[in-house]
Tab-separated table of C-alpha atoms in Angstrom:
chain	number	residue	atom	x	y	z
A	1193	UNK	CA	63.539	88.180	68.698
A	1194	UNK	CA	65.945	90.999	68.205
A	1195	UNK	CA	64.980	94.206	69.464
A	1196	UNK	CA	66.978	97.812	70.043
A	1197	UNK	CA	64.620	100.120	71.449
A	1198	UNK	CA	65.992	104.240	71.162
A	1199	UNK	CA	65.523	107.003	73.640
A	1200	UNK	CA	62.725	109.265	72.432
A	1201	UNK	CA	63.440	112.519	69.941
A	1202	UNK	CA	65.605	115.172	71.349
A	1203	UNK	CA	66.207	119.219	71.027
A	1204	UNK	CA	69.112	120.679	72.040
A	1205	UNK	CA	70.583	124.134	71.655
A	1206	UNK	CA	74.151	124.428	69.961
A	1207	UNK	CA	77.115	123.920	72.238
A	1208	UNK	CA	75.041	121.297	74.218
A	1209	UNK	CA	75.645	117.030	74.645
A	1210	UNK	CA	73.298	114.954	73.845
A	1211	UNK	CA	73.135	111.156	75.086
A	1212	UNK	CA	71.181	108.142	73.120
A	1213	UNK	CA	70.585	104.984	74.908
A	1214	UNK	CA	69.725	101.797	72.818
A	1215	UNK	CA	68.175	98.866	74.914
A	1216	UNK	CA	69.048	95.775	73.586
A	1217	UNK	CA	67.058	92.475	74.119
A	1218	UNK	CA	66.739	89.197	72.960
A	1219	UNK	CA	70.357	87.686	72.615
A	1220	UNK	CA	73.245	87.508	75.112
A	1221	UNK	CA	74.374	91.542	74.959
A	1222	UNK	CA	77.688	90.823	75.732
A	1223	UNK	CA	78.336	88.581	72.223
A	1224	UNK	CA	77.583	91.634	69.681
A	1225	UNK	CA	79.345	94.924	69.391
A	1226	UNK	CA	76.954	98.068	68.617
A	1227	UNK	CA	77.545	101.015	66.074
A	1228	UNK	CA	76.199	103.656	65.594
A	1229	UNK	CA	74.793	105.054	62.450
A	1230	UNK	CA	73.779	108.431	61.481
A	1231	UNK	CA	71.446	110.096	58.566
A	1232	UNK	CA	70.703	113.766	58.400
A	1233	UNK	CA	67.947	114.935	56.755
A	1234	UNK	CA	67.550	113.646	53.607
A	1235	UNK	CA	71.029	112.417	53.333
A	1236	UNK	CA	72.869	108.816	53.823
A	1237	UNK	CA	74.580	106.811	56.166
A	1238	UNK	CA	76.740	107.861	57.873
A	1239	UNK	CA	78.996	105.527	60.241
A	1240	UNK	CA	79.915	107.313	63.534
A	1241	UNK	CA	81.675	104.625	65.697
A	1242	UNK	CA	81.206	101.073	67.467
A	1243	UNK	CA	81.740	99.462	70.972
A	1244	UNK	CA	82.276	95.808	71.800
A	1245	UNK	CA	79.586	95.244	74.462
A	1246	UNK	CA	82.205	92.635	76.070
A	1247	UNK	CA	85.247	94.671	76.651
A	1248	UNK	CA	84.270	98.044	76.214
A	1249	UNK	CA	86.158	98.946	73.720
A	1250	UNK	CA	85.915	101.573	71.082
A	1251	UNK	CA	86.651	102.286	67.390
A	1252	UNK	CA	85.656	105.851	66.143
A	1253	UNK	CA	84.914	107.808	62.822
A	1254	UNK	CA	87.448	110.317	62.677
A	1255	UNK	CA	85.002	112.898	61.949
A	1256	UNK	CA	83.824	112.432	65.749
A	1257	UNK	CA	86.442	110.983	67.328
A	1258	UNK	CA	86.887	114.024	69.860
A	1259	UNK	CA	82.884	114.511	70.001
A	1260	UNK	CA	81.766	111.280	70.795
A	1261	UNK	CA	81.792	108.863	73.386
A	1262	UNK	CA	80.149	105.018	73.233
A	1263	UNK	CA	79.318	102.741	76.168
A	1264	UNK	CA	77.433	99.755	77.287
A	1265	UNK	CA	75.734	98.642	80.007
A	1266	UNK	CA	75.595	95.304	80.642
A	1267	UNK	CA	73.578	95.009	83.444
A	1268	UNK	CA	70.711	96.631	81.762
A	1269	UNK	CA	71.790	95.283	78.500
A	1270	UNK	CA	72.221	99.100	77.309
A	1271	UNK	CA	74.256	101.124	74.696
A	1272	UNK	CA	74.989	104.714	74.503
A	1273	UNK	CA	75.976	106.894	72.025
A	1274	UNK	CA	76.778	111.209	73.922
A	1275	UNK	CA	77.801	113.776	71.347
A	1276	UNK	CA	79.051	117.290	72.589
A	1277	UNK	CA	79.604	120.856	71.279
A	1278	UNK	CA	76.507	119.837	69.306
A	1279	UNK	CA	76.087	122.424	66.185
A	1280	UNK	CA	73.302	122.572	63.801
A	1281	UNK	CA	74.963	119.945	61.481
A	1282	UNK	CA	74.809	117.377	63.893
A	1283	UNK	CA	70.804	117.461	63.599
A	1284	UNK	CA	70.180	114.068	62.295
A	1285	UNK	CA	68.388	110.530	63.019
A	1286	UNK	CA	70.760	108.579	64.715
A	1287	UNK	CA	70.538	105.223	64.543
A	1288	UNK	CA	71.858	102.308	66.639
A	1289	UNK	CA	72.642	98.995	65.275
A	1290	UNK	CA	73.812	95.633	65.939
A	1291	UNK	CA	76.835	93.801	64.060
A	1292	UNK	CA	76.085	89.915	62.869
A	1293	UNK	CA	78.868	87.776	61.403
A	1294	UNK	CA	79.144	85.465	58.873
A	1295	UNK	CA	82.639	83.660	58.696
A	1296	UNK	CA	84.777	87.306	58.098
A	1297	UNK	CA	81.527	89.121	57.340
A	1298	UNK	CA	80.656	91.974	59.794
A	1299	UNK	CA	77.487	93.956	58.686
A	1300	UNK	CA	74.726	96.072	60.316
A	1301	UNK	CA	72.211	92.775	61.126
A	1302	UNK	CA	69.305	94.673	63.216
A	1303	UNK	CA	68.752	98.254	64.246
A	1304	UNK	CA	67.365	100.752	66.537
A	1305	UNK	CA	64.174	102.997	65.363
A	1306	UNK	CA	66.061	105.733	65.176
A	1307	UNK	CA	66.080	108.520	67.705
A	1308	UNK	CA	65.932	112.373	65.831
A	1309	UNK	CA	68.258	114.674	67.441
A	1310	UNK	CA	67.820	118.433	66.514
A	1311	UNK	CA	70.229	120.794	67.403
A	1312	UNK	CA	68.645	124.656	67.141
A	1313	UNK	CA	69.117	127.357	68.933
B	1148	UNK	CA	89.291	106.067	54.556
B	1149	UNK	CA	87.490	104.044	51.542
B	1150	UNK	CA	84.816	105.930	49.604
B	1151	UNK	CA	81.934	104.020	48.036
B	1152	UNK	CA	80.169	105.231	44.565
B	1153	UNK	CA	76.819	103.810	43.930
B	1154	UNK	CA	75.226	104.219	40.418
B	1155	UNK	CA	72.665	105.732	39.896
B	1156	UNK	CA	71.888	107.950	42.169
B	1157	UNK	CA	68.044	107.452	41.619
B	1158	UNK	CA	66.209	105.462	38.896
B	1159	UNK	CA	62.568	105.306	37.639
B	1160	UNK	CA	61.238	101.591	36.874
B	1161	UNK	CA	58.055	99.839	36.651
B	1162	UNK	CA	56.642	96.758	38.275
B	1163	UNK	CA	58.544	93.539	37.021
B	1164	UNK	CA	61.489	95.367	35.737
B	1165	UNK	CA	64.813	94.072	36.174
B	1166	UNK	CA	66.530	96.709	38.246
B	1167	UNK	CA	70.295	96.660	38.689
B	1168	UNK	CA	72.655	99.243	41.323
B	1169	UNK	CA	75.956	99.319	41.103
B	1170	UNK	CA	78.453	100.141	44.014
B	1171	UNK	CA	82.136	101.095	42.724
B	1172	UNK	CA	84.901	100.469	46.119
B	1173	UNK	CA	87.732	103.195	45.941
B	1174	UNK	CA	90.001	100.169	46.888
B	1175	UNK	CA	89.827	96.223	46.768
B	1176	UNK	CA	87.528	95.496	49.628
B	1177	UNK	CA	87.456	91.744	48.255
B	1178	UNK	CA	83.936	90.727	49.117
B	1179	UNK	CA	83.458	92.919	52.296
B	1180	UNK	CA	80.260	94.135	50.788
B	1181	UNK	CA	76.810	94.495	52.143
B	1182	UNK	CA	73.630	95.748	50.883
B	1183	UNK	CA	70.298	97.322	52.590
B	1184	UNK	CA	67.433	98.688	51.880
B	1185	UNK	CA	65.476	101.779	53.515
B	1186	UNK	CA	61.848	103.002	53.187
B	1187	UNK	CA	60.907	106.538	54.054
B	1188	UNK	CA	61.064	107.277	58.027
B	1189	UNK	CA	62.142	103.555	58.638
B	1190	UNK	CA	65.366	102.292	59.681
B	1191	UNK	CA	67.458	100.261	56.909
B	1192	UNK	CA	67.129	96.814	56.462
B	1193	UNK	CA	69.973	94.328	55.978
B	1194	UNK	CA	69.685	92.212	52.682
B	1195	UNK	CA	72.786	91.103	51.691
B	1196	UNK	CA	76.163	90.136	53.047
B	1197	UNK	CA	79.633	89.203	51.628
B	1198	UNK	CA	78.672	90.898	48.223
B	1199	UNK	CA	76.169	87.542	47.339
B	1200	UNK	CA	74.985	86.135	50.582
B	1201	UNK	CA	71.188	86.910	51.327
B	1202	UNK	CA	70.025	87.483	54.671
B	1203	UNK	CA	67.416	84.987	55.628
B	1204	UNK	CA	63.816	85.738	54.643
B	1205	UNK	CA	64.828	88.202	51.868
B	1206	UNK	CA	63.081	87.586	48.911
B	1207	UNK	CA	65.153	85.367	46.196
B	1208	UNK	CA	64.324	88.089	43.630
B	1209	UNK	CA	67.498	90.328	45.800
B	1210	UNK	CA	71.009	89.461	44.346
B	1211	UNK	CA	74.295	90.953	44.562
B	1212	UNK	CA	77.407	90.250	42.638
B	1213	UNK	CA	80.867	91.641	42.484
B	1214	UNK	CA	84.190	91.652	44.159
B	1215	UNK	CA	87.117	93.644	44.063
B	1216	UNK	CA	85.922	97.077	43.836
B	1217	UNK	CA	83.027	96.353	41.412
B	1218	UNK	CA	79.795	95.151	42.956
B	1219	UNK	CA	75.934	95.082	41.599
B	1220	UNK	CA	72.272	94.316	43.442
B	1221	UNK	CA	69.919	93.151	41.194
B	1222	UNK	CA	66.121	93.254	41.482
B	1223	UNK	CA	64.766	90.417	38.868
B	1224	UNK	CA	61.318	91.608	39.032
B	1225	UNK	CA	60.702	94.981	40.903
B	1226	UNK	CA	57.924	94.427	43.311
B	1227	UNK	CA	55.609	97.423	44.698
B	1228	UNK	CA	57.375	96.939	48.418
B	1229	UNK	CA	60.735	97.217	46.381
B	1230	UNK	CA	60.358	100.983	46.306
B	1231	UNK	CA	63.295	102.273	48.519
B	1232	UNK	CA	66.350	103.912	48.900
B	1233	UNK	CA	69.382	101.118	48.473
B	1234	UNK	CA	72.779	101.664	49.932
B	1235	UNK	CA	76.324	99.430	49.452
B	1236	UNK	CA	78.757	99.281	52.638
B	1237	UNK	CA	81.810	98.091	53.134
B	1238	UNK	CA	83.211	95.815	55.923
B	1239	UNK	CA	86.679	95.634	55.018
B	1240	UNK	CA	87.858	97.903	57.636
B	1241	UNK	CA	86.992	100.785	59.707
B	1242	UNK	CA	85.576	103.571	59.401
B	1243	UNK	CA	82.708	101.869	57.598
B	1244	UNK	CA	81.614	103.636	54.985
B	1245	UNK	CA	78.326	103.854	52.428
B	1246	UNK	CA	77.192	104.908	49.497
B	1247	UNK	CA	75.218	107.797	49.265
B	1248	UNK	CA	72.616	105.814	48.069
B	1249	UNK	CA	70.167	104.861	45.148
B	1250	UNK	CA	66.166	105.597	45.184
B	1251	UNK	CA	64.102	103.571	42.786
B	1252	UNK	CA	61.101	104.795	42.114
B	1253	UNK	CA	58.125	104.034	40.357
B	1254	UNK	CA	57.807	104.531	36.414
């Protein structure tokens, strides 16, 4: 079956990076792109940005587009989502998740636990 | 970007209601609409696709309806495990965007 399995919680002090890796298993890695999903605390969804696991390449949220950076690893069938110049706003679950399709349909088909990042000085 | 309005934001309902969300696109996404469902501390689940496709194994009582920039999930008959937070995203293009969400909770 499916499985993303997160990097464990995370504190970081503002100013700092952070990096999220997302092992993927149980499909071919290179097939299906990865994005990455955030929630802050009690909030929604928020969409961040997504890589295709193939190429390598990237779309971002404007929001982060100079914060962010998203990778994969095929050889250990691994994603990775790095934020910098964290601030206290970026404290959130972020989530990683992998696109299905359906004919034209993308959507969010399986996902990560979650990883909580909290940003505090 | 392309903003996403569900309605309402939360709702109160009892077992074996019918229970119906609504998801309002800021712009025609045709039928680029998906739907999932998320329990406290748990990562969302994918339920529907393409506004009325349902993801295998998701119970028949799940429907969604709608294209354009109108869209609905229906509940027939609310079920205890049916207490959760829903939320509507769009597919038409990037950046994806969500609702902010709806939380049905128990009457």
């Amino acid at each position: 079956q499916v499985l993303l399995v997160q990097s464990g919680a995370e504190v970081q002090k503002p100013g700092a990076s952070v990096r999220v890796s997302c092992k993927a298993s149980g499909y071919s890695f290179v097939d299906y792109g990865i994005s990455w999903v955030r929630q802050a605390p009690g909030q929604g969804l928020e969409w961040m940005g997504w890589v295709s696991a193939y190429y390598g390449d990237t779309k971002y949220a404007q929001k982060f587009q100079d914060r962010v950076t998203l990778t994969t690893d095929s050889s250990t069938t691994t994603a990775y989502m790095e934020l910098r110049s964290l601030r206290s706003d970026d404290t959130a679950v972020y989530y990683c998740t992998r696109e299905g399709q359906r004919g034209a349909s993308i959507f969010f088909q399986y996902w990560g636990q979650g990883t909580l990042v909290t940003v505090s000085s | 970007d392309i903003q996403m309005t569900q309605s309402p934001s939360s709702l109160s309902a009892s077992i074996g209601d019918r229970v119906t969300i609504t998801c309002r696109a800021s712009q025609s996404i045709t039928n680029y609409l998906n739907w999932y469902q998320q329990k406290p501390g748990k990562a969302p689940k994918f339920l529907i696709y393409a506004a009325s496709s349902l993801e295998s194994g998701v119970p028949s009582r799940f429907s969604g309806s709608g294209s354009g920039t109108d869209f609905t999930l229906t509940i027939s008959s609310l079920q205890p495990e049916d207490f959760a937070t829903y939320y509507c995203q769009q597919s038409y293009t990037t950046p994806r965007t969500f609702g902010q969400g709806t939380k049905v909770e128990i009457k």
